[in-house]
Amino acid sequence: GETLSNSPGLLGRLLGRKAARTVTRRVLDDDMLEQLEELLISADMGVDTALRVTANLAEGRFGKKVSTDEIKRLLAHEITRIMEPVAKPMPLYPKRPQVVLVVGVNGSGKTTTIGKLASQFKAAGKSVVIAAGDTFRAAAVEQLQVWGDRAGVPVLTAPEGSDPASLAFDAMTKAQEDGADLLMIDTAGRLQNRADLMEELAKIVRVIRKKDETAPHNTLLVLDATTGQNALSQVEIFKKISDVSGLVMTKLDGTAKGGVLVALADKYGLPIHAIGVGEQIDDLAPFDPADFAAALTG
Ligand code: GDP
């Protein structure tokens, strides 16, 4: 399918469509701004952010002739400016273990991301323990074990249907006994019953705080970039039911519509710690605003 790297990009699309009457320089007028807005919205940037980006871009240039290269550069600049403050790796703290709670809806890529992160931390010389906290989905637990094996990291599990908080407590005990650097806790992603999920997450937090009152040190929300504007409502929901400290955006290899990242950054300012760019263990990359803006504008 179309992805950020193989698609013509926003400007490519605009110019492709207009190729017949495109000259090197065009007047930056209402018509052109409207087309730009439409493109940004079609790339999932959301109306508010799209309007702000085009308004900034037009400032001091409205009515003047601009080249398509200039537009491209200006657009990339505006996007980079929004994204730079959120491009931050996951902070590491001198805690043993540093507890990383991983939340997100089913299918967003939680399991995969935990596996990738565990592998990266391990490669950086850290000892990692994983807790398979989605105890209601046997498949999720199995999948996490596969990832744990790949990463060479122990995965603690509990019988199907058992209390995730009790597993989290046991995992915390083991991680402390082992002197592990990091404990990553997977959680359920059933949004069908939000109150239940909220209570489940709150209970996990309560029990791990019995062992370390500063835990969890990070709450990562995993979002599927291909879900477009849905990612925004997922942030709304998870901010209400947990203490989200940062984002991992998955499946950026599978979309040409990465504009939702700009909308997220613009609206919430939550750090983007990493991006998923494939299904393999090494397919997790730091978020690079300039690269991203260049790929998006094309
Ligand atoms: P979970 O239900 O949130 O634990 O989601 P999973 O980790 O099981 O991922 C759901 C699907 O998305 C799986 O098929 C993964 O291989 C796939 N996936 C996860 N991250 C990425 C990514 O960055 N790129 C691509 N292309 N697929 C991904």
XYZ file of C-alpha atoms and ligand atoms in Angstrom:
326
model
C 0.000 0.000 0.000
C 0.841 3.653 0.090
C 3.295 4.620 2.765
C 5.084 7.783 3.737
C 8.182 6.715 1.856
C 6.672 5.363 -1.363
C 3.832 7.842 -1.828
C 4.298 11.132 -3.663
C 3.760 13.106 -0.454
C 1.340 15.947 0.037
C 2.925 18.383 -2.364
C 3.479 15.629 -4.870
C -0.239 14.953 -4.771
C -1.148 18.602 -5.115
C 1.257 19.108 -7.991
C 0.440 15.799 -9.595
C -3.192 16.763 -9.777
C -2.382 20.235 -11.010
C 0.558 19.238 -13.169
C -0.916 20.593 -16.409
C -1.181 24.137 -15.161
C 1.665 24.137 -12.704
C 4.261 26.755 -13.292
C 7.360 27.029 -11.192
C 5.983 29.955 -9.223
C 2.385 30.529 -8.217
C 0.677 33.245 -6.255
C -0.003 32.153 -2.700
C -3.696 32.988 -2.708
C -6.846 31.727 -0.981
C -7.293 29.034 -3.591
C -3.846 27.635 -3.010
C -4.178 27.819 0.766
C -7.462 25.999 0.563
C -5.880 23.256 -1.489
C -3.079 22.978 1.018
C -5.560 22.783 3.887
C -7.476 20.048 2.123
C -4.302 18.072 1.588
C -3.286 18.359 5.211
C -6.750 17.314 6.355
C -6.742 14.383 3.926
C -3.474 13.297 5.549
C -5.277 13.102 8.936
C -3.831 16.286 10.343
C -7.216 17.436 11.557
C -8.904 20.722 10.727
C -7.518 22.879 13.546
C -3.921 21.891 12.984
C -4.227 22.104 9.200
C -5.604 25.637 9.451
C -2.876 26.709 11.841
C -0.120 25.235 9.707
C -1.334 26.911 6.515
C -1.911 30.225 8.322
C 1.651 30.187 9.663
C 2.954 29.252 6.265
C 1.125 32.132 4.586
C 2.228 34.749 7.091
C 4.075 37.516 5.284
C 3.778 35.653 1.988
C 0.103 35.938 1.109
C -0.411 37.353 -2.397
C 3.220 36.828 -3.295
C 4.629 34.384 -5.776
C 6.164 31.298 -4.288
C 7.828 28.341 -5.908
C 6.648 24.828 -5.197
C 10.022 24.112 -3.625
C 9.498 27.011 -1.249
C 6.041 25.759 -0.299
C 7.461 22.334 0.331
C 10.241 23.746 2.454
C 7.882 26.028 4.400
C 5.435 23.225 5.039
C 8.186 20.896 6.221
C 9.482 23.707 8.427
C 6.066 24.295 10.032
C 5.591 20.572 10.652
C 9.094 20.188 12.073
C 8.443 23.137 14.393
C 5.361 21.423 15.826
C 7.067 18.039 16.107
C 10.428 18.999 17.555
C 9.239 19.545 21.140
C 7.643 16.077 21.281
C 10.558 14.087 19.852
C 11.982 12.696 23.066
C 13.248 9.227 23.872
C 11.677 7.504 26.847
C 13.315 8.961 29.952
C 15.366 6.567 32.057
C 15.500 6.908 35.816
C 17.923 5.490 38.376
C 15.300 3.086 39.670
C 15.483 -0.652 40.070
C 13.283 -1.569 38.497
C 12.088 1.337 36.443
C 8.461 0.385 35.902
C 7.002 0.948 32.441
C 3.267 0.452 32.152
C 2.163 -0.091 28.566
C -1.412 0.802 27.646
C -3.417 0.986 24.439
C -6.303 -0.676 22.632
C -5.994 -4.251 21.410
C -4.298 -4.419 18.046
C -2.451 -1.145 18.445
C 0.870 -2.969 18.721
C 1.467 -3.148 22.482
C 2.882 -6.674 22.478
C 5.133 -6.027 19.502
C 6.356 -2.728 20.928
C 7.164 -4.298 24.298
C 9.215 -6.947 22.483
C 11.056 -4.343 20.421
C 11.737 -2.128 23.440
C 12.923 -5.072 25.522
C 15.340 -5.981 22.764
C 16.669 -2.406 22.538
C 17.112 -2.090 26.297
C 18.816 -5.452 26.425
C 21.191 -4.410 23.643
C 21.936 -1.279 25.697
C 23.054 -3.541 28.551
C 19.922 -3.332 30.687
C 18.203 -6.261 32.335
C 14.520 -6.403 31.592
C 11.524 -8.299 32.970
C 8.169 -8.388 31.169
C 4.819 -8.997 32.851
C 2.037 -10.327 30.602
C -0.688 -8.281 32.264
C -3.390 -8.893 29.669
C -4.351 -12.071 31.503
C -7.722 -12.343 29.757
C -6.275 -12.854 26.292
C -4.403 -16.148 26.150
C -3.191 -15.272 22.650
C -1.685 -12.017 23.889
C 0.194 -13.861 26.629
C 1.540 -16.427 24.146
C 2.535 -13.709 21.723
C 4.370 -11.830 24.471
C 6.256 -15.011 25.364
C 7.357 -15.335 21.746
C 8.635 -11.751 21.828
C 10.315 -12.327 25.186
C 12.168 -15.331 23.729
C 13.241 -13.306 20.717
C 14.521 -10.514 22.928
C 16.037 -12.927 25.447
C 13.997 -11.475 28.286
C 11.932 -13.360 30.903
C 8.157 -13.024 30.645
C 6.061 -13.513 33.766
C 2.622 -14.918 33.165
C -0.400 -15.889 35.221
C -3.243 -18.324 34.546
C -5.884 -17.089 32.121
C -8.440 -14.875 33.787
C -6.405 -14.232 36.909
C -5.967 -10.813 38.490
C -3.523 -8.659 36.477
C -2.683 -6.640 39.603
C -1.579 -9.759 41.419
C 0.665 -10.663 38.478
C 2.043 -7.102 38.465
C 2.812 -7.412 42.186
C 4.627 -10.728 41.678
C 6.528 -9.290 38.719
C 7.544 -6.288 40.804
C 8.788 -8.603 43.546
C 10.801 -10.671 41.086
C 12.227 -7.622 39.302
C 13.312 -6.158 42.654
C 14.831 -9.445 43.814
C 16.690 -9.823 40.521
C 17.815 -6.201 40.577
C 16.322 -5.753 37.102
C 16.715 -2.368 35.440
C 13.310 -2.351 33.816
C 9.951 -3.962 34.355
C 7.551 -3.615 31.452
C 3.939 -4.394 32.217
C 1.532 -5.186 29.389
C -2.103 -4.343 30.101
C -5.505 -5.170 28.687
C -6.857 -3.018 25.877
C -10.557 -3.684 26.036
C -12.341 -0.381 25.719
C -15.786 -2.012 25.673
C -16.014 -1.531 29.393
C -14.051 1.559 30.172
C -14.883 1.628 33.886
C -13.553 -1.924 34.319
C -10.376 -1.129 32.447
C -9.874 2.014 34.493
C -10.304 0.056 37.720
C -7.937 -2.646 36.464
C -5.207 -0.119 35.608
C -5.721 1.744 38.879
C -5.369 -1.510 40.824
C -2.147 -2.404 39.032
C -0.770 1.026 39.930
C -1.900 0.644 43.553
C -0.174 -2.675 44.070
C 3.112 -1.752 42.411
C 3.178 1.393 44.561
C 3.197 -0.840 47.619
C 6.671 -1.848 46.471
C 7.773 1.520 45.084
C 5.632 4.550 45.671
C 7.179 6.359 42.678
C 6.068 3.645 40.221
C 5.049 3.440 37.442
C 7.779 5.705 36.115
C 6.474 5.714 32.574
C 3.044 5.034 31.172
C 3.403 4.451 27.461
C 0.356 4.730 25.271
C 0.769 2.698 22.087
C -1.178 4.115 19.131
C -1.687 2.705 15.657
C -0.873 5.519 13.207
C -3.026 3.921 10.512
C -6.181 4.563 12.543
C -5.946 8.245 11.725
C -8.194 10.482 13.763
C -9.146 7.533 16.029
C -5.731 7.921 17.597
C -6.866 11.279 18.947
C -9.911 9.850 20.700
C -7.744 7.054 22.119
C -5.488 9.657 23.701
C -8.555 11.339 25.203
C -9.743 8.056 26.695
C -6.397 6.836 28.011
C -5.528 10.212 29.497
C -8.715 9.867 31.516
C -8.098 6.333 32.730
C -4.321 6.400 33.191
C -1.442 8.791 33.624
C -0.048 8.723 30.069
C 3.534 10.005 30.020
C 4.488 9.287 26.422
C 3.494 7.766 23.116
C 4.757 5.099 20.778
C 3.289 5.439 17.276
C 3.177 2.106 15.485
C 2.705 1.098 11.836
C 4.137 4.271 10.348
C 5.425 1.963 7.623
C 1.815 1.231 6.738
C 0.383 4.668 6.120
C 0.798 7.682 3.903
C -1.377 9.605 6.334
C 1.014 10.235 9.205
C -0.555 13.662 9.660
C -2.278 12.422 12.791
C 1.090 12.674 14.564
C 1.084 16.404 13.869
C -2.451 16.743 15.200
C -1.469 14.775 18.322
C 1.627 16.867 18.937
C -0.282 20.086 18.329
C -3.171 19.144 20.585
C -1.580 17.213 23.450
C 2.156 17.816 23.309
C 2.819 14.309 24.648
C 6.329 13.095 23.860
C 6.659 10.590 21.030
C 9.281 8.186 22.335
C 9.531 5.920 19.320
C 7.872 4.916 16.079
C 7.104 1.420 14.811
C 8.214 0.928 11.233
C 7.611 -2.780 10.683
C 6.817 -6.104 12.294
C 10.376 -7.228 13.025
C 12.220 -6.842 16.308
C 14.481 -4.051 15.031
C 11.631 -2.076 13.489
C 11.392 0.521 16.236
C 13.077 3.853 15.624
C 13.524 7.123 17.447
C 11.161 9.772 16.157
C 12.973 12.227 13.886
C 10.870 15.372 13.224
C 12.797 16.575 10.154
C 12.771 13.144 8.498
C 9.107 12.789 9.291
C 8.219 16.238 7.914
C 10.203 15.581 4.752
C 8.479 12.233 4.222
C 5.059 13.717 4.879
C 5.454 16.692 2.571
C 7.218 14.558 -0.064
P -1.600 -5.585 20.684
O -2.919 -6.267 20.561
O -1.762 -4.134 21.019
O -0.668 -6.269 21.620
O -0.953 -5.580 19.216
P 0.171 -6.516 18.584
O 1.501 -6.162 19.142
O -0.240 -7.931 18.665
O 0.136 -6.003 17.083
C -0.996 -6.135 16.256
C -0.526 -6.313 14.805
O 0.160 -5.138 14.369
C 0.463 -7.444 14.637
O 0.169 -8.114 13.425
C 1.820 -6.753 14.526
O 2.730 -7.472 13.749
C 1.442 -5.461 13.857
N 2.371 -4.364 14.154
C 2.741 -3.874 15.364
N 3.585 -2.830 15.219
C 3.773 -2.656 13.885
C 4.527 -1.713 13.084
O 5.215 -0.804 13.552
N 4.445 -1.884 11.727
C 3.677 -2.859 11.146
N 3.653 -2.913 9.831
N 2.950 -3.722 11.875
C 2.993 -3.631 13.220
